[in-house]
DNA sequence: CAGAAGATAGTAATTGATTACTATCTTACT
DNA sequence: AGTAAGATAGTAATCAATTACTATCTTCTG
């Protein structure tokens, strides 16, 4: 049996990220200590510093992982969809799916956004959200052009509202302490958002 | 000139709350120490414990203050409005107004919602948001009855989306680091929300 | 191909800084 | 004078980071 002490640094880093994401599903990121991370990994606290120069670098690695995961999923969703509206819905559900699979993610991102003096990790979050918005804006624009969305749509507001729709569900789940219910509420939430941006309907 | 050292405990408590709310506008609540609060108040750190039994009690006082302020404003907005839709808009703008006047408030509330083991302050936040939702649900219900809102409206989803609309603006401001721009974006955001819930329009 | 030599990863213990909280002395107000 | 509020000077606990040492893997040489 592979007792798997002694891992290559690369793998150990990945396990560290996993552990942190996991821990964020259970507690306030601000209260996560290097000791608690190490404990979760069955390693001593000092061992972490063989792979990271400091705690900051751990957060950075975590945010990098999240950014990659989210963006990969979003692009996949975009690729599979036909119309702008269908793309938006696929992105929405992909985002929600990622959150329900990794309940620590919202807490992680909100935790990073709290910092007013941006660390490296904070900058990563901000740039990810900025890219996210750009992606959204492009699709929304496309939707207005093809007539699927209201011609007078405020693109910026619609992008903010998209993220807000997710946020509403997230806040709801933080209050209820139950991340999984997000999945059930997601379709209804998107329907409401869709009605706000869609061109005049017949129903 | 009133050098105002030596204040009655009641006033000192109020100043403490003010100081904390102020500090939250500038930094992560999790990083606010009793020392930094005291410094802001021009008092020594130990003096705080003449008025609060512990840091928890400070957070509790802060959240109590916020809950009172928010609810007072919301009720005023409700009282002044005629139709359900006008009431919702007034509530929205009241909420946004409170946030722009006190930029620390979103960070404060989000910070509290991060805790998974609810403290007294956390419970206060949750119960405030619960009351908020109930209030919203009642108004939304009223709107469907009087025909101003879609008859098939999902009340729960619409309440979540209302809070989400605010959250979208908040997240936006945390990314941009500029709370004031919320005020400009608010009308556009509410318009989008309104279109999602309103009964078939003519425009 | 064996095995020494070096590199990499992990441990256990410690350090210095920070933090919430407290004990004791001092001042100011009534 | 007596008491409520504040200053001063602590304490114990926590935490990130470091250090000295050990275990394991990898590589190079004879």
CSV table of C-alpha atoms (C1' of nucleotides) in Angstrom, one decimal:
chain,number,residue,atom,x,y,z
A,1,UNK,CA,0.0,0.0,0.0
A,2,UNK,CA,1.3,3.4,-1.0
A,3,UNK,CA,1.7,5.1,2.4
A,4,UNK,CA,2.3,8.2,0.3
A,5,UNK,CA,4.3,10.3,2.7
A,6,UNK,CA,6.9,12.1,0.6
A,7,UNK,CA,5.1,13.4,-2.4
A,8,UNK,CA,6.6,15.5,-5.2
A,9,UNK,CA,6.2,19.2,-4.4
A,10,UNK,CA,3.7,19.6,-7.3
A,11,UNK,CA,1.3,17.0,-5.9
A,12,UNK,CA,1.7,18.3,-2.4
A,13,UNK,CA,0.7,21.7,-3.6
A,14,UNK,CA,-2.4,20.4,-5.2
A,15,UNK,CA,-3.4,18.5,-2.1
A,16,UNK,CA,-2.9,21.7,-0.1
A,17,UNK,CA,-5.3,23.6,-2.4
A,18,UNK,CA,-7.8,20.8,-2.1
A,19,UNK,CA,-7.6,20.9,1.7
A,20,UNK,CA,-8.1,24.6,1.8
A,21,UNK,CA,-11.1,24.5,-0.5
A,22,UNK,CA,-12.5,21.7,1.6
A,23,UNK,CA,-11.9,23.6,4.9
A,24,UNK,CA,-13.6,26.7,3.5
A,25,UNK,CA,-16.7,24.6,3.1
A,26,UNK,CA,-16.7,24.2,6.8
A,27,UNK,CA,-15.5,27.4,8.3
A,28,UNK,CA,-14.6,31.1,7.8
A,29,UNK,CA,-11.5,31.3,5.6
A,30,UNK,CA,-10.2,34.0,7.9
A,31,UNK,CA,-10.0,31.5,10.7
A,32,UNK,CA,-8.2,28.8,8.7
A,33,UNK,CA,-4.6,28.4,10.1
A,34,UNK,CA,-1.6,26.8,8.5
A,35,UNK,CA,-1.9,24.3,11.4
A,36,UNK,CA,-5.4,23.3,10.4
A,37,UNK,CA,-4.5,23.0,6.8
A,38,UNK,CA,-1.6,20.7,7.7
A,39,UNK,CA,-3.7,18.6,10.0
A,40,UNK,CA,-6.3,18.0,7.3
A,41,UNK,CA,-3.4,16.9,5.0
A,42,UNK,CA,-1.9,14.6,7.7
A,43,UNK,CA,1.3,16.6,7.5
A,44,UNK,CA,3.1,18.8,10.1
A,45,UNK,CA,2.5,22.5,10.0
A,46,UNK,CA,6.1,23.3,9.1
A,47,UNK,CA,6.0,21.0,6.0
A,48,UNK,CA,3.7,23.5,4.2
A,49,UNK,CA,6.6,25.9,4.1
A,50,UNK,CA,8.7,23.5,2.1
A,51,UNK,CA,6.3,24.2,-0.8
A,52,UNK,CA,5.0,27.7,-0.2
A,53,UNK,CA,7.0,30.7,0.9
A,54,UNK,CA,4.2,32.0,3.0
A,55,UNK,CA,0.5,31.7,3.7
A,56,UNK,CA,-0.2,34.3,1.0
A,57,UNK,CA,1.2,32.0,-1.6
A,58,UNK,CA,-1.2,29.3,-0.4
A,59,UNK,CA,-4.2,31.6,-0.9
A,60,UNK,CA,-2.8,32.6,-4.3
A,61,UNK,CA,-2.6,28.9,-5.4
A,62,UNK,CA,-6.1,28.3,-4.2
A,63,UNK,CA,-7.5,31.3,-6.1
A,64,UNK,CA,-5.5,30.3,-9.2
A,65,UNK,CA,-7.1,26.8,-9.0
A,66,UNK,CA,-10.6,28.3,-8.7
A,67,UNK,CA,-10.1,30.7,-11.5
A,68,UNK,CA,-9.0,27.9,-13.8
A,69,UNK,CA,-11.8,25.6,-12.8
A,70,UNK,CA,-14.5,28.2,-13.2
A,71,UNK,CA,-13.2,29.6,-16.5
A,72,UNK,CA,-12.8,26.1,-18.0
A,73,UNK,CA,-16.4,25.2,-17.1
A,74,UNK,CA,-17.7,28.5,-18.4
A,75,UNK,CA,-15.9,28.1,-21.7
A,76,UNK,CA,-17.2,24.6,-22.0
A,77,UNK,CA,-20.7,25.9,-21.4
A,78,UNK,CA,-20.3,28.6,-24.0
A,79,UNK,CA,-19.0,26.2,-26.6
A,80,UNK,CA,-21.9,23.8,-26.2
A,81,UNK,CA,-24.7,26.4,-26.6
A,82,UNK,CA,-26.3,27.9,-29.6
A,83,UNK,CA,-28.1,31.1,-28.9
A,84,UNK,CA,-27.0,33.9,-26.5
A,85,UNK,CA,-29.8,33.1,-24.1
A,86,UNK,CA,-29.0,29.4,-24.1
A,87,UNK,CA,-25.3,30.3,-23.5
A,88,UNK,CA,-26.2,32.5,-20.5
A,89,UNK,CA,-28.3,29.8,-19.0
A,90,UNK,CA,-25.5,27.2,-19.5
A,91,UNK,CA,-23.0,29.6,-17.9
A,92,UNK,CA,-25.4,30.2,-15.0
A,93,UNK,CA,-25.9,26.5,-14.4
A,94,UNK,CA,-22.2,25.8,-14.8
A,95,UNK,CA,-21.4,28.4,-12.2
A,96,UNK,CA,-24.0,27.0,-9.8
A,97,UNK,CA,-22.8,23.5,-10.5
A,98,UNK,CA,-19.3,24.4,-9.5
A,99,UNK,CA,-20.5,26.0,-6.3
A,100,UNK,CA,-22.5,23.1,-5.2
A,101,UNK,CA,-19.6,20.7,-5.9
A,102,UNK,CA,-17.3,23.0,-3.9
A,103,UNK,CA,-19.3,24.7,-1.2
A,104,UNK,CA,-16.3,26.5,0.1
A,105,UNK,CA,-15.9,28.5,-3.1
A,106,UNK,CA,-18.3,31.4,-2.3
A,107,UNK,CA,-16.9,31.9,1.2
A,108,UNK,CA,-13.4,31.9,-0.3
A,109,UNK,CA,-14.2,34.5,-2.9
A,110,UNK,CA,-16.2,36.7,-0.5
A,111,UNK,CA,-13.4,36.4,2.0
A,112,UNK,CA,-10.9,37.6,-0.6
A,113,UNK,CA,-13.1,40.5,-1.7
A,114,UNK,CA,-13.2,41.7,1.9
A,115,UNK,CA,-9.5,42.7,1.8
A,116,UNK,CA,-9.2,46.4,1.0
A,117,UNK,CA,-5.4,46.2,0.6
A,118,UNK,CA,-5.3,43.8,-2.3
A,119,UNK,CA,-3.0,40.8,-1.9
A,120,UNK,CA,-1.9,38.7,-4.9
A,121,UNK,CA,-4.8,36.4,-4.3
A,122,UNK,CA,-7.3,39.3,-4.1
A,123,UNK,CA,-6.0,40.6,-7.4
A,124,UNK,CA,-6.5,37.2,-8.9
A,125,UNK,CA,-10.2,37.2,-7.8
A,126,UNK,CA,-10.8,40.6,-9.2
A,127,UNK,CA,-9.2,39.9,-12.5
A,128,UNK,CA,-11.2,36.7,-12.8
A,129,UNK,CA,-14.4,38.5,-12.1
A,130,UNK,CA,-13.4,41.2,-14.6
A,131,UNK,CA,-12.9,38.5,-17.3
A,132,UNK,CA,-16.2,37.0,-16.3
A,133,UNK,CA,-18.0,40.3,-16.8
A,134,UNK,CA,-16.4,40.9,-20.2
A,135,UNK,CA,-17.4,37.4,-21.3
A,136,UNK,CA,-21.0,38.2,-20.1
A,137,UNK,CA,-21.1,41.6,-21.7
A,138,UNK,CA,-20.0,40.1,-25.1
A,139,UNK,CA,-22.8,37.5,-25.0
A,140,UNK,CA,-25.4,40.0,-23.8
A,141,UNK,CA,-24.3,42.4,-26.7
A,142,UNK,CA,-24.7,39.5,-29.1
A,143,UNK,CA,-28.2,38.9,-27.7
A,144,UNK,CA,-29.3,42.4,-28.3
A,145,UNK,CA,-28.0,42.3,-31.8
A,146,UNK,CA,-29.8,39.1,-32.8
A,147,UNK,CA,-33.0,40.4,-31.3
A,148,UNK,CA,-33.2,37.7,-28.6
A,149,UNK,CA,-32.6,40.3,-25.9
A,150,UNK,CA,-34.2,43.7,-25.4
A,151,UNK,CA,-32.7,46.3,-27.8
A,152,UNK,CA,-32.6,48.9,-25.0
A,153,UNK,CA,-30.8,46.5,-22.6
A,154,UNK,CA,-28.2,48.1,-20.3
A,155,UNK,CA,-25.4,45.7,-20.8
A,156,UNK,CA,-23.4,46.7,-17.7
A,157,UNK,CA,-26.4,46.4,-15.5
A,158,UNK,CA,-27.3,43.1,-17.0
A,159,UNK,CA,-23.9,41.7,-16.3
A,160,UNK,CA,-23.9,42.9,-12.8
A,161,UNK,CA,-27.4,41.4,-12.3
A,162,UNK,CA,-26.2,38.1,-13.6
A,163,UNK,CA,-23.5,37.9,-10.9
A,164,UNK,CA,-26.0,39.3,-8.5
A,165,UNK,CA,-28.4,36.5,-9.2
A,166,UNK,CA,-25.8,34.0,-8.3
A,167,UNK,CA,-24.9,36.1,-5.2
A,168,UNK,CA,-28.5,36.2,-4.1
A,169,UNK,CA,-28.5,32.4,-4.0
A,170,UNK,CA,-25.2,32.3,-2.3
A,171,UNK,CA,-26.3,34.7,0.5
A,172,UNK,CA,-29.4,32.7,0.8
A,173,UNK,CA,-27.3,29.5,1.3
A,174,UNK,CA,-25.0,31.2,3.8
A,175,UNK,CA,-28.1,32.2,5.9
A,176,UNK,CA,-29.6,28.8,5.7
A,177,UNK,CA,-26.3,27.0,6.1
A,178,UNK,CA,-27.3,24.7,3.2
A,179,UNK,CA,-25.4,25.1,0.0
A,180,UNK,CA,-27.1,22.3,-1.8
A,181,UNK,CA,-30.5,24.0,-1.9
A,182,UNK,CA,-28.9,26.4,-4.3
A,183,UNK,CA,-29.2,23.8,-7.0
A,184,UNK,CA,-33.0,23.6,-6.6
A,185,UNK,CA,-33.5,27.3,-6.6
A,186,UNK,CA,-31.2,28.0,-9.5
A,187,UNK,CA,-33.7,27.5,-12.3
A,188,UNK,CA,-36.3,29.8,-10.8
A,189,UNK,CA,-33.7,32.4,-10.2
A,190,UNK,CA,-32.5,32.3,-13.8
A,191,UNK,CA,-36.0,32.4,-15.1
A,192,UNK,CA,-36.5,35.7,-13.3
A,193,UNK,CA,-33.3,37.1,-14.6
A,194,UNK,CA,-34.2,36.0,-18.1
A,195,UNK,CA,-37.5,37.8,-18.0
A,196,UNK,CA,-35.6,40.9,-17.1
A,197,UNK,CA,-33.4,40.9,-20.2
A,198,UNK,CA,-35.4,39.1,-22.8
A,199,UNK,CA,-37.1,40.8,-25.7
A,200,UNK,CA,-40.9,41.1,-25.6
A,201,UNK,CA,-42.4,37.6,-25.2
A,202,UNK,CA,-45.7,36.1,-26.3
A,203,UNK,CA,-46.6,33.8,-23.4
B,1,UNK,CA,-14.2,73.3,24.7
B,2,UNK,CA,-15.7,69.9,25.5
B,3,UNK,CA,-12.6,67.8,25.7
B,4,UNK,CA,-15.0,64.9,26.2
B,5,UNK,CA,-12.9,62.3,27.8
B,6,UNK,CA,-15.0,60.5,30.4
B,7,UNK,CA,-18.3,59.8,28.8
B,8,UNK,CA,-21.3,58.0,30.2
B,9,UNK,CA,-21.2,54.3,29.2
B,10,UNK,CA,-24.2,54.6,26.9
B,11,UNK,CA,-22.5,57.3,24.8
B,12,UNK,CA,-19.2,55.4,24.7
B,13,UNK,CA,-21.0,52.4,23.4
B,14,UNK,CA,-22.6,54.4,20.6
B,15,UNK,CA,-19.2,55.8,19.7
B,16,UNK,CA,-17.7,52.3,19.7
B,17,UNK,CA,-20.4,51.2,17.2
B,18,UNK,CA,-19.7,54.2,15.0
B,19,UNK,CA,-16.0,53.5,15.1
B,20,UNK,CA,-16.4,49.9,14.1
B,21,UNK,CA,-18.8,50.7,11.2
B,22,UNK,CA,-16.3,53.3,10.1
B,23,UNK,CA,-13.4,50.9,10.2
B,24,UNK,CA,-15.3,48.3,8.3
B,25,UNK,CA,-15.5,50.8,5.5
B,26,UNK,CA,-11.7,50.8,5.3
B,27,UNK,CA,-10.7,47.2,6.0
B,28,UNK,CA,-11.7,43.6,6.5
B,29,UNK,CA,-13.8,43.2,9.6
B,30,UNK,CA,-11.9,40.1,10.5
B,31,UNK,CA,-8.7,42.1,10.8
B,32,UNK,CA,-10.2,44.8,13.1
B,33,UNK,CA,-8.7,44.5,16.5
B,34,UNK,CA,-9.9,45.9,19.8
B,35,UNK,CA,-6.7,48.0,19.7
B,36,UNK,CA,-7.6,49.6,16.4
B,37,UNK,CA,-11.1,50.3,17.5
B,38,UNK,CA,-9.8,52.0,20.6
B,39,UNK,CA,-7.2,54.0,18.6
B,40,UNK,CA,-10.0,55.3,16.4
B,41,UNK,CA,-11.9,56.4,19.5
B,42,UNK,CA,-8.8,58.0,21.1
B,43,UNK,CA,-9.1,55.7,24.0
B,44,UNK,CA,-6.8,53.0,25.3
B,45,UNK,CA,-7.6,49.4,24.4
B,46,UNK,CA,-8.4,48.3,27.9
B,47,UNK,CA,-11.0,51.1,28.3
B,48,UNK,CA,-13.3,49.2,25.8
B,49,UNK,CA,-13.7,46.5,28.4
B,50,UNK,CA,-15.3,48.9,30.8
B,51,UNK,CA,-18.3,48.9,28.5
B,52,UNK,CA,-18.3,45.5,26.8
B,53,UNK,CA,-17.7,42.2,28.4
B,54,UNK,CA,-15.9,41.0,25.3
B,55,UNK,CA,-15.3,41.5,21.6
B,56,UNK,CA,-18.4,39.4,20.8
B,57,UNK,CA,-20.5,42.0,22.6
B,58,UNK,CA,-19.1,44.7,20.4
B,59,UNK,CA,-20.1,42.9,17.2
B,60,UNK,CA,-23.4,42.3,18.7
B,61,UNK,CA,-24.0,46.0,19.4
B,62,UNK,CA,-22.9,46.8,15.9
B,63,UNK,CA,-25.2,44.4,14.3
B,64,UNK,CA,-28.0,45.5,16.5
B,65,UNK,CA,-27.4,49.1,15.4
B,66,UNK,CA,-27.4,48.1,11.7
B,67,UNK,CA,-30.5,46.1,12.1
B,68,UNK,CA,-32.4,49.0,13.7
B,69,UNK,CA,-31.2,51.5,11.1
B,70,UNK,CA,-32.0,49.3,8.1
B,71,UNK,CA,-35.4,48.3,9.4
B,72,UNK,CA,-36.3,51.8,10.4
B,73,UNK,CA,-35.5,53.0,6.9
B,74,UNK,CA,-37.3,50.2,5.2
B,75,UNK,CA,-40.4,50.8,7.2
B,76,UNK,CA,-40.3,54.5,6.4
B,77,UNK,CA,-40.0,53.6,2.7
B,78,UNK,CA,-42.9,51.2,2.9
B,79,UNK,CA,-45.1,53.8,4.7
B,80,UNK,CA,-44.5,56.4,2.0
B,81,UNK,CA,-45.3,54.3,-1.0
B,82,UNK,CA,-48.6,53.6,-2.6
B,83,UNK,CA,-48.4,50.6,-4.9
B,84,UNK,CA,-46.4,47.4,-4.3
B,85,UNK,CA,-44.0,48.1,-7.1
B,86,UNK,CA,-43.4,51.6,-5.8
B,87,UNK,CA,-42.8,50.2,-2.3
B,88,UNK,CA,-40.2,47.7,-3.7
B,89,UNK,CA,-38.4,50.5,-5.4
B,90,UNK,CA,-38.5,52.7,-2.3
B,91,UNK,CA,-37.1,49.8,-0.2
B,92,UNK,CA,-34.4,49.2,-2.8
B,93,UNK,CA,-33.3,52.8,-2.9
B,94,UNK,CA,-33.5,53.0,0.9
B,95,UNK,CA,-31.2,50.0,1.2
B,96,UNK,CA,-28.8,51.4,-1.3
B,97,UNK,CA,-28.9,54.7,0.4
B,98,UNK,CA,-28.0,53.2,3.7
B,99,UNK,CA,-25.1,51.3,2.1
B,100,UNK,CA,-23.6,54.4,0.4
B,101,UNK,CA,-23.9,56.4,3.6
B,102,UNK,CA,-22.2,53.5,5.5
B,103,UNK,CA,-19.8,51.8,3.2
B,104,UNK,CA,-18.7,49.4,5.9
B,105,UNK,CA,-22.1,47.8,6.2
B,106,UNK,CA,-21.8,45.2,3.3
B,107,UNK,CA,-18.4,44.1,4.5
B,108,UNK,CA,-19.8,43.8,8.0
B,109,UNK,CA,-22.7,41.7,7.0
B,110,UNK,CA,-20.8,39.5,4.6
B,111,UNK,CA,-18.2,39.0,7.3
B,112,UNK,CA,-20.8,37.8,9.8
B,113,UNK,CA,-22.3,35.5,7.2
B,114,UNK,CA,-19.0,33.8,6.8
B,115,UNK,CA,-19.1,32.3,10.3
B,116,UNK,CA,-20.3,28.7,10.2
B,117,UNK,CA,-20.6,28.5,14.0
B,118,UNK,CA,-23.1,31.3,14.5
B,119,UNK,CA,-22.3,33.8,17.2
B,120,UNK,CA,-24.8,36.1,18.8
B,121,UNK,CA,-24.0,38.7,16.2
B,122,UNK,CA,-24.4,36.2,13.3
B,123,UNK,CA,-27.8,35.2,14.6
B,124,UNK,CA,-28.8,38.8,14.6
B,125,UNK,CA,-27.8,39.2,10.9
B,126,UNK,CA,-29.7,36.1,10.0
B,127,UNK,CA,-32.8,37.0,11.7
B,128,UNK,CA,-32.7,40.5,10.2
B,129,UNK,CA,-32.4,39.1,6.7
B,130,UNK,CA,-35.2,36.7,7.5
B,131,UNK,CA,-37.5,39.5,8.5
B,132,UNK,CA,-36.4,41.4,5.4
B,133,UNK,CA,-37.4,38.5,3.3
B,134,UNK,CA,-40.7,38.1,4.9
B,135,UNK,CA,-41.4,41.8,4.4
B,136,UNK,CA,-40.5,41.4,0.7
B,137,UNK,CA,-42.6,38.3,0.3
B,138,UNK,CA,-45.6,40.1,1.7
B,139,UNK,CA,-45.3,43.0,-0.7
B,140,UNK,CA,-44.6,40.7,-3.7
B,141,UNK,CA,-47.6,38.7,-2.8
B,142,UNK,CA,-49.7,41.9,-2.7
B,143,UNK,CA,-48.3,42.8,-6.1
B,144,UNK,CA,-49.5,39.6,-7.7
B,145,UNK,CA,-52.9,39.9,-6.1
B,146,UNK,CA,-53.5,43.5,-7.4
B,147,UNK,CA,-52.2,42.5,-10.8
B,148,UNK,CA,-49.2,44.8,-10.8
B,149,UNK,CA,-46.9,41.8,-10.8
B,150,UNK,CA,-47.0,38.6,-12.8
B,151,UNK,CA,-49.6,36.2,-11.5
B,152,UNK,CA,-47.3,33.3,-11.9
B,153,UNK,CA,-44.5,35.0,-10.0
B,154,UNK,CA,-42.3,32.7,-7.8
B,155,UNK,CA,-42.4,34.8,-4.6
B,156,UNK,CA,-39.4,33.1,-2.9
B,157,UNK,CA,-37.3,33.5,-6.0
B,158,UNK,CA,-38.3,37.1,-6.4
B,159,UNK,CA,-37.4,37.8,-2.8
B,160,UNK,CA,-34.0,36.2,-3.2
B,161,UNK,CA,-33.4,38.0,-6.5
B,162,UNK,CA,-34.2,41.4,-4.8
B,163,UNK,CA,-31.5,40.8,-2.3
B,164,UNK,CA,-29.3,39.4,-5.1
B,165,UNK,CA,-29.7,42.6,-7.0
B,166,UNK,CA,-28.3,44.5,-4.1
B,167,UNK,CA,-25.6,42.0,-3.7
B,168,UNK,CA,-24.6,42.3,-7.3
B,169,UNK,CA,-24.0,46.0,-6.8
B,170,UNK,CA,-22.1,45.3,-3.6
B,171,UNK,CA,-19.8,42.7,-5.2
B,172,UNK,CA,-19.2,45.1,-8.0
B,173,UNK,CA,-18.2,47.8,-5.5
B,174,UNK,CA,-15.9,45.5,-3.6
B,175,UNK,CA,-14.1,44.7,-6.9
B,176,UNK,CA,-13.9,48.3,-7.9
B,177,UNK,CA,-13.2,49.5,-4.4
B,178,UNK,CA,-15.7,52.3,-4.9
B,179,UNK,CA,-18.9,52.1,-2.9
B,180,UNK,CA,-20.2,55.4,-4.2
B,181,UNK,CA,-20.7,54.2,-7.7
B,182,UNK,CA,-23.5,51.9,-6.4
B,183,UNK,CA,-25.7,54.9,-6.2
B,184,UNK,CA,-25.4,55.6,-9.9
B,185,UNK,CA,-25.9,52.0,-10.9
B,186,UNK,CA,-28.9,51.4,-8.6
B,187,UNK,CA,-31.7,52.7,-10.8
B,188,UNK,CA,-30.5,50.6,-13.8
B,189,UNK,CA,-30.3,47.5,-11.6
B,190,UNK,CA,-33.8,47.9,-10.2
B,191,UNK,CA,-35.2,48.5,-13.6
B,192,UNK,CA,-33.9,45.1,-14.7
B,193,UNK,CA,-35.3,43.5,-11.6
B,194,UNK,CA,-38.6,45.2,-12.1
B,195,UNK,CA,-38.9,43.8,-15.7
B,196,UNK,CA,-38.4,40.4,-14.3
B,197,UNK,CA,-41.3,40.5,-11.9
B,198,UNK,CA,-43.7,42.9,-13.6
B,199,UNK,CA,-46.9,41.9,-15.3
B,200,UNK,CA,-46.9,42.1,-19.1
B,201,UNK,CA,-46.1,45.6,-20.2
B,202,UNK,CA,-47.1,47.7,-23.2
B,203,UNK,CA,-43.9,49.7,-23.9
C,1,DC,C1',24.6,-2.2,-11.5
C,2,DA,C1',25.8,-0.9,-6.8
C,3,DG,C1',26.1,2.5,-3.7
C,4,DA,C1',27.8,6.9,-2.3
C,5,DA,C1',26.3,11.9,-2.7
C,6,DG,C1',23.1,15.2,-3.2
C,7,DA,C1',18.5,16.8,-3.5
C,8,DT,C1',13.9,16.8,-1.9
C,9,DA,C1',10.3,16.3,1.5
C,10,DG,C1',8.9,15.8,6.3
C,11,DT,C1',9.3,16.3,11.6
C,12,DA,C1',9.4,18.4,16.1
C,13,DA,C1',10.3,22.2,18.6
C,14,DT,C1',10.9,27.0,19.0
C,15,DT,C1',10.5,32.0,18.2
C,16,DG,C1',8.6,36.6,17.9
C,17,DA,C1',4.6,39.1,17.1
C,18,DT,C1',-0.1,39.8,17.8
C,19,DT,C1',-4.4,39.5,20.2
C,20,DA,C1',-8.3,39.4,23.5
C,21,DC,C1',-8.7,40.1,27.9
C,22,DT,C1',-7.5,41.5,33.0
C,23,DA,C1',-5.6,43.6,37.3
C,24,DT,C1',-4.3,47.6,39.4
C,25,DC,C1',-3.6,52.4,39.7
C,26,DT,C1',-5.4,57.3,38.4
C,27,DT,C1',-8.4,60.9,37.1
C,28,DA,C1',-12.6,63.3,36.7
C,29,DC,C1',-17.4,64.1,37.6
C,30,DT,C1',-21.3,64.6,41.0
D,1,DA,C1',-15.9,61.4,49.2
D,2,DG,C1',-17.3,58.0,46.3
D,3,DT,C1',-17.9,56.1,42.0
D,4,DA,C1',-17.8,55.6,37.0
D,5,DA,C1',-14.5,55.9,33.3
D,6,DG,C1',-9.9,55.8,31.7
D,7,DA,C1',-4.7,54.8,31.7
D,8,DT,C1',-1.1,51.6,32.4
D,9,DA,C1',0.9,47.4,32.4
D,10,DG,C1',0.5,43.3,32.3
D,11,DT,C1',-1.0,37.7,31.0
D,12,DA,C1',-2.0,33.6,28.4
D,13,DA,C1',-3.1,31.9,24.0
D,14,DT,C1',-2.6,31.7,19.2
D,15,DC,C1',-0.3,31.8,14.9
D,16,DA,C1',2.9,32.3,11.0
D,17,DA,C1',7.3,31.3,10.2
D,18,DT,C1',12.0,29.3,11.1
D,19,DT,C1',15.4,26.1,12.6
D,20,DA,C1',18.0,21.8,13.3
D,21,DC,C1',17.5,17.5,12.2
D,22,DT,C1',15.8,13.0,9.8
D,23,DA,C1',13.8,10.2,6.1
D,24,DT,C1',13.2,9.2,1.4
D,25,DC,C1',13.9,9.5,-3.3
D,26,DT,C1',17.2,10.5,-7.5
D,27,DT,C1',21.3,10.8,-9.9
D,28,DC,C1',25.9,10.1,-11.0
D,29,DT,C1',30.0,7.5,-10.9
D,30,DG,C1',33.3,3.5,-10.8
